[in-house]
Structures are given as C-alpha cells and as structure tokens.
C-alpha cells in the first residue's frame, strides 16, 4: 500500500499541476467552457454565467496548488479530501457530458489536448481510483521537507499561480495552443489535404417487411430490401480529417470576403466578439492605433458577431473608422483572448497578436 500511495501521489500531483497550468495559461478560454456547462441545455445553472471567469480562476489555481500540496506533503488530509471532492465532481460532469452528448470537449487540458467526452470520463475514472488510493493510504503521505520550507513552498505556489493567472488575463496566454498562433497560416489551417481520411458513416435503414420492422446497416448504399421504407438514421463512426480551423470567415452583408482579406500583404484584424462588452479602455485605444496602422499601409478591419446597430453605435462612440465584418462569436473569442484584441497577418500568416493592453508594443 505504501508504494501504491507513493506512485499515486507522484502521478496525481504531476497531472493536476500540468492540467491546472494549461488552463491557468488561458483562464478566459476555460471560462468560455464553463459557460457551456452552465447553459440551459447542460446543467441549467445560467445564474452562474456572469461569474464564470472568477470561478475559472479559482478552480484552476486550486487545481495547481493541490497538485503542489500533494507532491510536497503539505496538509495531507485537507489536500486528499479536496482532491477527492474535486475529482468526484469532475467525474460526474464528464459522465453527464458524455452520456447525454452535451459538451464535445471537456476543456480538461485546454486547447493543448482535445479529449472526447468518453475519453475525459475514462481519464477521470483513473484519477478517481488513484485519489481513492491516496484517501485510504493518507497516513503514508509525509512532508518532503521540514515544516517551514514546506509552508513557504505551499504559499509561493499559491501566490505564483494567482500572479500568473492575472498576468495572462491582462495580456495573452504565455503559450498559444490554438490554430491562430503566431507563425500559423490561416488558409493552410483551414484546408483539407487531397489524401486526407474521409469520414466514415454508418446508415441504419428501417423497413417494414411482412408487417414487421427490420433494420439494415450499410455504409451509405440503399439496401436491396423487399419491403416498405420507414426511415434511416446516420451515425458517424470516424470523423476523418478535421481541419484545425473550420468556421472562420469574414463576411459583409452581401458576400464572403475571407479569401480577399487573407490575401492582403499587410492586414490588421481588430477582434471584438461583442462590441457592447468590449473593455472601454481598450476600445478607446483603437482609434489612435488603427490610424497609425493605416498610415503605414495596413488594411484594417474589425471582426465581430455583433449586429449592425451595435457596431454603428460603437464606431460613433469610440471614433474609429475601420469597417467591422461579421464573424462567429466563438471563433472571434478563439482568435485573440481579449475584447478587443488585435491580430496582424501577412498573406494569411499570423505575424503578431496582442491584448488591448499591449497595443503600444506592436511594431508596425
């Protein structure tokens, strides 16, 4: 039991630190995932949506700190009880998502590693077993150091986690795992190679044969059945190749301008997923920045999911003169973790991106 506890302690502590750090690197992204869970069609806890960001920071800081506490042996009973309650809750959440097909990606490892709902549930089951080993063998969890160093390390882990979470919220994630990272070419991220694996679909056909309903399974072809057709259901067995970017577009009221703008040599896209929710200080910075960019030969456009009336009001209020085009809200949130944010492109390749706090640091 002693060796099992040591192995479980090491594996669980490291996994909690890695998982927590990845989410702490992008707490805004994790808050978007929490909003999905709080939605009416999942947990129906919509009253928590306004507090999603605060909950996100608390959860991921706690996750990192618990991992550190476990490894150094700080307050072992408190740590193990906290781990048990957390993993029981996460196991329920991932099972609910998987069984009822509610949330396609749990967000356990942010954008660094995508897990299907059932993969997430399996991962949490394994962790639950490990935490139960720790729970029943808590007497074997001893501090690695004396009391003072252990307390100092525990306190530093908490302070460092809080500082890092605040830092990335005020700027951008330190590590960008998304398809819109600096150096990526958006058209290439959107393309599907000619030899890419195709989706595999399974069709279940229902026919009434001699008064009884019978099912016939094919890969798409219409079955040769001497009976009355009732219906057909389709199931995706394998999604095949899925491009990293699927829903990105730049649209006016009349046409899709995605290819046109991504072909520009010097393009700046100002991302505002919702102009009414834009940070006022950041929105006021846009006028000076975009005017400077235009003078240096950049094409400047905005991307937002907001309606025409809201966009016109924001333009009049903050005085910027670039046109804002339509893009899906979830996509705009993904491009830059700021509202507003800026992304600089050259022929579709991302050469820079910034939080509104860092607009003055962009070299044009």
GROMACS .gro file of C-alpha atoms in nm:
model
  364
    1UNK     CA    1   0.000   0.000   0.000
    2UNK     CA    2   0.285   0.236   0.083
    3UNK     CA    3   0.435   0.203  -0.267
    4UNK     CA    4   0.092   0.237  -0.429
    5UNK     CA    5   0.038   0.561  -0.239
    6UNK     CA    6   0.377   0.697  -0.346
    7UNK     CA    7   0.310   0.616  -0.712
    8UNK     CA    8  -0.042   0.759  -0.696
    9UNK     CA    9   0.087   1.070  -0.519
   10UNK     CA   10   0.350   1.132  -0.786
   11UNK     CA   11   0.123   1.067  -1.085
   12UNK     CA   12  -0.179   1.255  -0.947
   13UNK     CA   13   0.023   1.554  -0.832
   14UNK     CA   14   0.202   1.596  -1.163
   15UNK     CA   15  -0.119   1.551  -1.365
   16UNK     CA   16  -0.306   1.807  -1.156
   17UNK     CA   17  -0.023   2.059  -1.194
   18UNK     CA   18   0.001   2.007  -1.572
   19UNK     CA   19  -0.376   2.015  -1.626
   20UNK     CA   20  -0.416   2.316  -1.398
   21UNK     CA   21  -0.125   2.507  -1.551
   22UNK     CA   22  -0.256   2.458  -1.906
   23UNK     CA   23  -0.593   2.602  -1.802
   24UNK     CA   24  -0.426   2.872  -1.590
   25UNK     CA   25  -0.236   2.972  -1.904
   26UNK     CA   26  -0.576   3.053  -2.059
   27UNK     CA   27  -0.835   3.112  -1.783
   28UNK     CA   28  -1.055   3.310  -2.021
   29UNK     CA   29  -1.077   3.009  -2.252
   30UNK     CA   30  -1.168   2.785  -1.958
   31UNK     CA   31  -1.436   3.034  -1.854
   32UNK     CA   32  -1.591   3.002  -2.201
   33UNK     CA   33  -1.604   2.626  -2.144
   34UNK     CA   34  -1.772   2.678  -1.806
   35UNK     CA   35  -2.034   2.896  -1.974
   36UNK     CA   36  -2.116   2.593  -2.195
   37UNK     CA   37  -2.160   2.375  -1.887
   38UNK     CA   38  -2.372   2.637  -1.710
   39UNK     CA   39  -2.601   2.672  -2.013
   40UNK     CA   40  -2.971   2.582  -2.007
   41UNK     CA   41  -2.920   2.272  -2.223
   42UNK     CA   42  -2.644   2.125  -1.999
   43UNK     CA   43  -2.654   2.192  -1.622
   44UNK     CA   44  -2.911   2.473  -1.638
   45UNK     CA   45  -2.713   2.694  -1.398
   46UNK     CA   46  -2.738   3.012  -1.600
   47UNK     CA   47  -2.722   3.231  -1.288
   48UNK     CA   48  -2.353   3.133  -1.264
   49UNK     CA   49  -2.263   3.254  -1.615
   50UNK     CA   50  -2.173   3.611  -1.505
   51UNK     CA   51  -1.927   3.460  -1.256
   52UNK     CA   52  -1.769   3.212  -1.498
   53UNK     CA   53  -1.433   3.392  -1.520
   54UNK     CA   54  -1.397   3.421  -1.142
   55UNK     CA   55  -1.491   3.055  -1.097
   56UNK     CA   56  -1.246   2.963  -1.372
   57UNK     CA   57  -0.953   3.134  -1.197
   58UNK     CA   58  -1.043   2.987  -0.855
   59UNK     CA   59  -1.076   2.632  -0.992
   60UNK     CA   60  -0.752   2.629  -1.192
   61UNK     CA   61  -0.545   2.796  -0.918
   62UNK     CA   62  -0.685   2.543  -0.669
   63UNK     CA   63  -0.603   2.260  -0.910
   64UNK     CA   64  -0.238   2.366  -0.946
   65UNK     CA   65  -0.198   2.432  -0.574
   66UNK     CA   66  -0.347   2.095  -0.476
   67UNK     CA   67  -0.100   1.922  -0.709
   68UNK     CA   68   0.190   2.104  -0.540
   69UNK     CA   69   0.048   2.036  -0.192
   70UNK     CA   70   0.025   1.665  -0.271
   71UNK     CA   71   0.381   1.640  -0.401
   72UNK     CA   72   0.538   1.822  -0.104
   73UNK     CA   73   0.307   1.659   0.152
   74UNK     CA   74   0.150   1.981   0.282
   75UNK     CA   75  -0.167   1.932   0.493
   76UNK     CA   76  -0.221   1.584   0.355
   77UNK     CA   77  -0.574   1.527   0.492
   78UNK     CA   78  -0.703   1.860   0.362
   79UNK     CA   79  -0.531   1.800   0.027
   80UNK     CA   80  -0.663   1.447  -0.021
   81UNK     CA   81  -1.018   1.541   0.080
   82UNK     CA   82  -1.008   1.836  -0.161
   83UNK     CA   83  -0.875   1.616  -0.442
   84UNK     CA   84  -1.146   1.357  -0.376
   85UNK     CA   85  -1.430   1.611  -0.382
   86UNK     CA   86  -1.290   1.775  -0.695
   87UNK     CA   87  -1.241   1.452  -0.889
   88UNK     CA   88  -1.585   1.317  -0.787
   89UNK     CA   89  -1.742   1.636  -0.922
   90UNK     CA   90  -1.537   1.626  -1.244
   91UNK     CA   91  -1.617   1.255  -1.294
   92UNK     CA   92  -1.989   1.328  -1.265
   93UNK     CA   93  -1.954   1.624  -1.501
   94UNK     CA   94  -1.765   1.432  -1.772
   95UNK     CA   95  -2.003   1.135  -1.745
   96UNK     CA   96  -2.303   1.366  -1.780
   97UNK     CA   97  -2.145   1.534  -2.083
   98UNK     CA   98  -2.054   1.203  -2.245
   99UNK     CA   99  -2.376   1.014  -2.175
  100UNK     CA  100  -2.608   1.296  -2.279
  101UNK     CA  101  -2.370   1.421  -2.552
  102UNK     CA  102  -2.379   1.777  -2.420
  103UNK     CA  103  -2.025   1.920  -2.437
  104UNK     CA  104  -1.795   1.787  -2.709
  105UNK     CA  105  -1.469   1.881  -2.536
  106UNK     CA  106  -1.439   1.899  -2.157
  107UNK     CA  107  -1.156   2.152  -2.163
  108UNK     CA  108  -0.953   1.944  -1.914
  109UNK     CA  109  -0.631   2.029  -2.094
  110UNK     CA  110  -0.746   2.349  -2.265
  111UNK     CA  111  -0.652   2.371  -2.632
  112UNK     CA  112  -0.330   2.174  -2.578
  113UNK     CA  113  -0.501   1.834  -2.588
  114UNK     CA  114  -0.853   1.769  -2.709
  115UNK     CA  115  -1.034   1.478  -2.546
  116UNK     CA  116  -1.370   1.333  -2.643
  117UNK     CA  117  -1.631   1.322  -2.365
  118UNK     CA  118  -1.580   0.950  -2.310
  119UNK     CA  119  -1.201   0.990  -2.307
  120UNK     CA  120  -1.240   1.262  -2.044
  121UNK     CA  121  -1.465   1.038  -1.835
  122UNK     CA  122  -1.216   0.749  -1.858
  123UNK     CA  123  -0.933   0.980  -1.752
  124UNK     CA  124  -1.135   1.096  -1.451
  125UNK     CA  125  -1.217   0.737  -1.355
  126UNK     CA  126  -0.847   0.653  -1.349
  127UNK     CA  127  -0.779   0.962  -1.141
  128UNK     CA  128  -1.064   0.871  -0.906
  129UNK     CA  129  -0.903   0.532  -0.841
  130UNK     CA  130  -0.567   0.698  -0.773
  131UNK     CA  131  -0.721   0.954  -0.539
  132UNK     CA  132  -0.907   0.677  -0.352
  133UNK     CA  133  -0.572   0.503  -0.300
  134UNK     CA  134  -0.441   0.829  -0.154
  135UNK     CA  135  -0.753   0.866   0.059
  136UNK     CA  136  -0.721   0.524   0.221
  137UNK     CA  137  -0.343   0.549   0.248
  138UNK     CA  138  -0.321   0.910   0.364
  139UNK     CA  139  -0.102   0.811   0.661
  140UNK     CA  140   0.178   0.732   0.416
  141UNK     CA  141   0.181   1.086   0.274
  142UNK     CA  142   0.456   1.257   0.469
  143UNK     CA  143   0.608   1.603   0.404
  144UNK     CA  144   0.922   1.605   0.190
  145UNK     CA  145   1.077   1.887   0.392
  146UNK     CA  146   1.057   2.033   0.739
  147UNK     CA  147   0.761   2.250   0.837
  148UNK     CA  148   0.898   2.592   0.738
  149UNK     CA  149   1.021   2.506   0.385
  150UNK     CA  150   0.702   2.311   0.317
  151UNK     CA  151   0.485   2.606   0.424
  152UNK     CA  152   0.694   2.851   0.218
  153UNK     CA  153   0.671   2.633  -0.096
  154UNK     CA  154   0.294   2.595  -0.048
  155UNK     CA  155   0.248   2.971  -0.006
  156UNK     CA  156   0.472   3.050  -0.305
  157UNK     CA  157   0.277   2.808  -0.526
  158UNK     CA  158  -0.046   2.988  -0.437
  159UNK     CA  159   0.096   3.338  -0.493
  160UNK     CA  160   0.270   3.240  -0.817
  161UNK     CA  161  -0.045   3.077  -0.955
  162UNK     CA  162  -0.254   3.384  -0.875
  163UNK     CA  163   0.004   3.617  -1.030
  164UNK     CA  164   0.032   3.406  -1.346
  165UNK     CA  165  -0.346   3.390  -1.389
  166UNK     CA  166  -0.371   3.769  -1.351
  167UNK     CA  167  -0.081   3.824  -1.592
  168UNK     CA  168  -0.228   3.622  -1.879
  169UNK     CA  169  -0.569   3.786  -1.830
  170UNK     CA  170  -0.412   4.130  -1.862
  171UNK     CA  171  -0.206   4.026  -2.166
  172UNK     CA  172  -0.242   3.698  -2.360
  173UNK     CA  173  -0.172   3.330  -2.285
  174UNK     CA  174   0.202   3.270  -2.243
  175UNK     CA  175   0.173   2.965  -2.469
  176UNK     CA  176  -0.075   2.977  -2.757
  177UNK     CA  177  -0.207   2.627  -2.837
  178UNK     CA  178  -0.473   2.748  -3.080
  179UNK     CA  179  -0.469   2.736  -3.460
  180UNK     CA  180  -0.439   3.117  -3.471
  181UNK     CA  181  -0.096   3.117  -3.303
  182UNK     CA  182   0.184   3.338  -3.435
  183UNK     CA  183   0.351   3.168  -3.732
  184UNK     CA  184   0.044   2.975  -3.847
  185UNK     CA  185  -0.101   3.029  -4.193
  186UNK     CA  186  -0.479   3.051  -4.167
  187UNK     CA  187  -0.563   2.924  -4.521
  188UNK     CA  188  -0.342   2.620  -4.457
  189UNK     CA  189  -0.509   2.558  -4.120
  190UNK     CA  190  -0.847   2.573  -4.297
  191UNK     CA  191  -0.753   2.344  -4.589
  192UNK     CA  192  -0.819   1.972  -4.624
  193UNK     CA  193  -0.540   1.775  -4.799
  194UNK     CA  194  -0.641   1.573  -5.106
  195UNK     CA  195  -0.535   1.243  -4.947
  196UNK     CA  196  -0.692   1.320  -4.609
  197UNK     CA  197  -0.900   1.044  -4.446
  198UNK     CA  198  -1.268   1.070  -4.533
  199UNK     CA  199  -1.549   1.049  -4.278
  200UNK     CA  200  -1.685   0.701  -4.215
  201UNK     CA  201  -2.062   0.693  -4.177
  202UNK     CA  202  -2.294   0.410  -4.084
  203UNK     CA  203  -2.653   0.414  -4.209
  204UNK     CA  204  -2.925   0.219  -4.027
  205UNK     CA  205  -3.225   0.170  -4.256
  206UNK     CA  206  -3.564   0.067  -4.123
  207UNK     CA  207  -3.808  -0.123  -4.346
  208UNK     CA  208  -4.141  -0.286  -4.280
  209UNK     CA  209  -4.111  -0.642  -4.407
  210UNK     CA  210  -4.411  -0.874  -4.385
  211UNK     CA  211  -4.569  -0.647  -4.127
  212UNK     CA  212  -4.259  -0.631  -3.902
  213UNK     CA  213  -3.999  -0.354  -3.885
  214UNK     CA  214  -3.645  -0.468  -3.963
  215UNK     CA  215  -3.315  -0.277  -3.962
  216UNK     CA  216  -3.041  -0.299  -4.226
  217UNK     CA  217  -2.697  -0.141  -4.183
  218UNK     CA  218  -2.491  -0.012  -4.478
  219UNK     CA  219  -2.209   0.235  -4.543
  220UNK     CA  220  -2.445   0.457  -4.740
  221UNK     CA  221  -2.582   0.248  -5.022
  222UNK     CA  222  -2.956   0.190  -5.039
  223UNK     CA  223  -3.024  -0.169  -4.928
  224UNK     CA  224  -3.199  -0.414  -5.158
  225UNK     CA  225  -3.497  -0.495  -4.943
  226UNK     CA  226  -3.840  -0.618  -5.047
  227UNK     CA  227  -4.038  -0.403  -4.805
  228UNK     CA  228  -4.176  -0.061  -4.722
  229UNK     CA  229  -3.919   0.207  -4.632
  230UNK     CA  230  -3.978   0.358  -4.285
  231UNK     CA  231  -3.672   0.572  -4.213
  232UNK     CA  232  -3.294   0.597  -4.188
  233UNK     CA  233  -3.051   0.708  -3.915
  234UNK     CA  234  -2.691   0.810  -3.971
  235UNK     CA  235  -2.405   0.764  -3.725
  236UNK     CA  236  -2.051   0.897  -3.765
  237UNK     CA  237  -1.805   0.616  -3.693
  238UNK     CA  238  -1.494   0.815  -3.781
  239UNK     CA  239  -1.488   1.189  -3.850
  240UNK     CA  240  -1.186   1.153  -4.077
  241UNK     CA  241  -0.963   1.456  -4.121
  242UNK     CA  242  -1.090   1.769  -3.948
  243UNK     CA  243  -0.912   2.099  -4.028
  244UNK     CA  244  -0.776   2.291  -3.731
  245UNK     CA  245  -0.987   2.592  -3.837
  246UNK     CA  246  -1.340   2.515  -3.953
  247UNK     CA  247  -1.569   2.814  -3.903
  248UNK     CA  248  -1.352   3.120  -3.969
  249UNK     CA  249  -1.497   3.367  -4.217
  250UNK     CA  250  -1.502   3.739  -4.291
  251UNK     CA  251  -1.844   3.836  -4.422
  252UNK     CA  252  -2.018   4.156  -4.524
  253UNK     CA  253  -2.393   4.182  -4.569
  254UNK     CA  254  -2.353   4.077  -4.932
  255UNK     CA  255  -2.055   3.842  -4.967
  256UNK     CA  256  -1.782   3.629  -4.816
  257UNK     CA  257  -1.457   3.827  -4.816
  258UNK     CA  258  -1.237   3.571  -4.639
  259UNK     CA  259  -1.005   3.492  -4.932
  260UNK     CA  260  -0.984   3.856  -5.032
  261UNK     CA  261  -0.860   3.978  -4.695
  262UNK     CA  262  -0.638   3.678  -4.621
  263UNK     CA  263  -0.454   3.755  -4.944
  264UNK     CA  264  -0.351   4.100  -4.818
  265UNK     CA  265   0.019   4.167  -4.755
  266UNK     CA  266  -0.042   4.385  -4.451
  267UNK     CA  267  -0.366   4.315  -4.265
  268UNK     CA  268  -0.473   4.404  -3.913
  269UNK     CA  269  -0.788   4.245  -3.774
  270UNK     CA  270  -0.938   4.400  -3.463
  271UNK     CA  271  -1.131   4.127  -3.281
  272UNK     CA  272  -1.437   4.228  -3.080
  273UNK     CA  273  -1.662   3.930  -3.023
  274UNK     CA  274  -1.924   4.167  -2.881
  275UNK     CA  275  -1.872   4.542  -2.922
  276UNK     CA  276  -2.110   4.619  -2.634
  277UNK     CA  277  -1.900   4.406  -2.397
  278UNK     CA  278  -1.568   4.549  -2.515
  279UNK     CA  279  -1.339   4.688  -2.243
  280UNK     CA  280  -1.392   5.065  -2.258
  281UNK     CA  281  -1.024   5.145  -2.207
  282UNK     CA  282  -0.928   4.909  -2.487
  283UNK     CA  283  -1.196   5.038  -2.723
  284UNK     CA  284  -1.070   5.394  -2.672
  285UNK     CA  285  -0.719   5.286  -2.773
  286UNK     CA  286  -0.833   5.155  -3.111
  287UNK     CA  287  -0.866   5.493  -3.285
  288UNK     CA  288  -0.503   5.600  -3.239
  289UNK     CA  289  -0.361   5.255  -3.309
  290UNK     CA  290  -0.561   5.186  -3.625
  291UNK     CA  291  -0.498   5.534  -3.766
  292UNK     CA  292  -0.125   5.479  -3.717
  293UNK     CA  293  -0.150   5.138  -3.887
  294UNK     CA  294  -0.342   5.280  -4.183
  295UNK     CA  295  -0.076   5.547  -4.235
  296UNK     CA  296   0.185   5.272  -4.253
  297UNK     CA  297  -0.001   5.092  -4.531
  298UNK     CA  298  -0.200   4.834  -4.336
  299UNK     CA  299  -0.552   4.731  -4.426
  300UNK     CA  300  -0.751   4.749  -4.101
  301UNK     CA  301  -1.078   4.567  -4.045
  302UNK     CA  302  -1.281   4.458  -3.747
  303UNK     CA  303  -1.431   4.116  -3.672
  304UNK     CA  304  -1.738   4.081  -3.455
  305UNK     CA  305  -2.058   3.882  -3.412
  306UNK     CA  306  -2.247   4.197  -3.311
  307UNK     CA  307  -2.533   4.334  -3.518
  308UNK     CA  308  -2.516   4.635  -3.746
  309UNK     CA  309  -2.680   4.873  -3.497
  310UNK     CA  310  -2.439   4.785  -3.214
  311UNK     CA  311  -2.139   4.813  -3.447
  312UNK     CA  312  -2.251   5.154  -3.569
  313UNK     CA  313  -2.302   5.278  -3.212
  314UNK     CA  314  -1.956   5.158  -3.106
  315UNK     CA  315  -1.796   5.318  -3.410
  316UNK     CA  316  -1.961   5.652  -3.331
  317UNK     CA  317  -1.882   5.631  -2.960
  318UNK     CA  318  -1.513   5.547  -2.989
  319UNK     CA  319  -1.437   5.727  -3.314
  320UNK     CA  320  -1.254   5.455  -3.506
  321UNK     CA  321  -1.313   5.450  -3.881
  322UNK     CA  322  -1.246   5.091  -3.993
  323UNK     CA  323  -1.525   4.862  -4.113
  324UNK     CA  324  -1.627   4.573  -3.892
  325UNK     CA  325  -1.725   4.248  -4.063
  326UNK     CA  326  -1.927   3.953  -3.939
  327UNK     CA  327  -1.760   3.651  -3.783
  328UNK     CA  328  -1.892   3.381  -3.548
  329UNK     CA  329  -1.866   3.481  -3.181
  330UNK     CA  330  -1.693   3.159  -3.073
  331UNK     CA  331  -1.435   3.199  -3.350
  332UNK     CA  332  -1.362   3.562  -3.257
  333UNK     CA  333  -1.315   3.458  -2.893
  334UNK     CA  334  -1.070   3.191  -3.009
  335UNK     CA  335  -0.857   3.417  -3.231
  336UNK     CA  336  -0.745   3.656  -2.954
  337UNK     CA  337  -0.828   3.618  -2.585
  338UNK     CA  338  -0.920   3.983  -2.545
  339UNK     CA  339  -1.214   4.209  -2.624
  340UNK     CA  340  -1.084   4.400  -2.811
  341UNK     CA  341  -0.772   4.226  -2.938
  342UNK     CA  342  -0.553   4.263  -3.246
  343UNK     CA  343  -0.405   4.010  -3.488
  344UNK     CA  344  -0.157   4.108  -3.761
  345UNK     CA  345  -0.131   3.899  -4.079
  346UNK     CA  346   0.079   3.885  -4.394
  347UNK     CA  347  -0.088   3.689  -4.677
  348UNK     CA  348  -0.283   3.486  -4.423
  349UNK     CA  349   0.012   3.414  -4.190
  350UNK     CA  350  -0.012   3.540  -3.833
  351UNK     CA  351   0.289   3.762  -3.763
  352UNK     CA  352   0.171   3.918  -3.436
  353UNK     CA  353  -0.124   3.939  -3.199
  354UNK     CA  354  -0.191   4.140  -2.887
  355UNK     CA  355  -0.424   4.213  -2.599
  356UNK     CA  356  -0.555   4.570  -2.599
  357UNK     CA  357  -0.325   4.638  -2.305
  358UNK     CA  358  -0.027   4.576  -2.535
  359UNK     CA  359  -0.127   4.769  -2.848
  360UNK     CA  360   0.164   5.010  -2.799
  361UNK     CA  361   0.408   4.717  -2.813
  362UNK     CA  362   0.310   4.613  -3.167
  363UNK     CA  363   0.578   4.711  -3.417
  364UNK     CA  364   0.429   4.825  -3.746
   0.00000   0.00000   0.00000
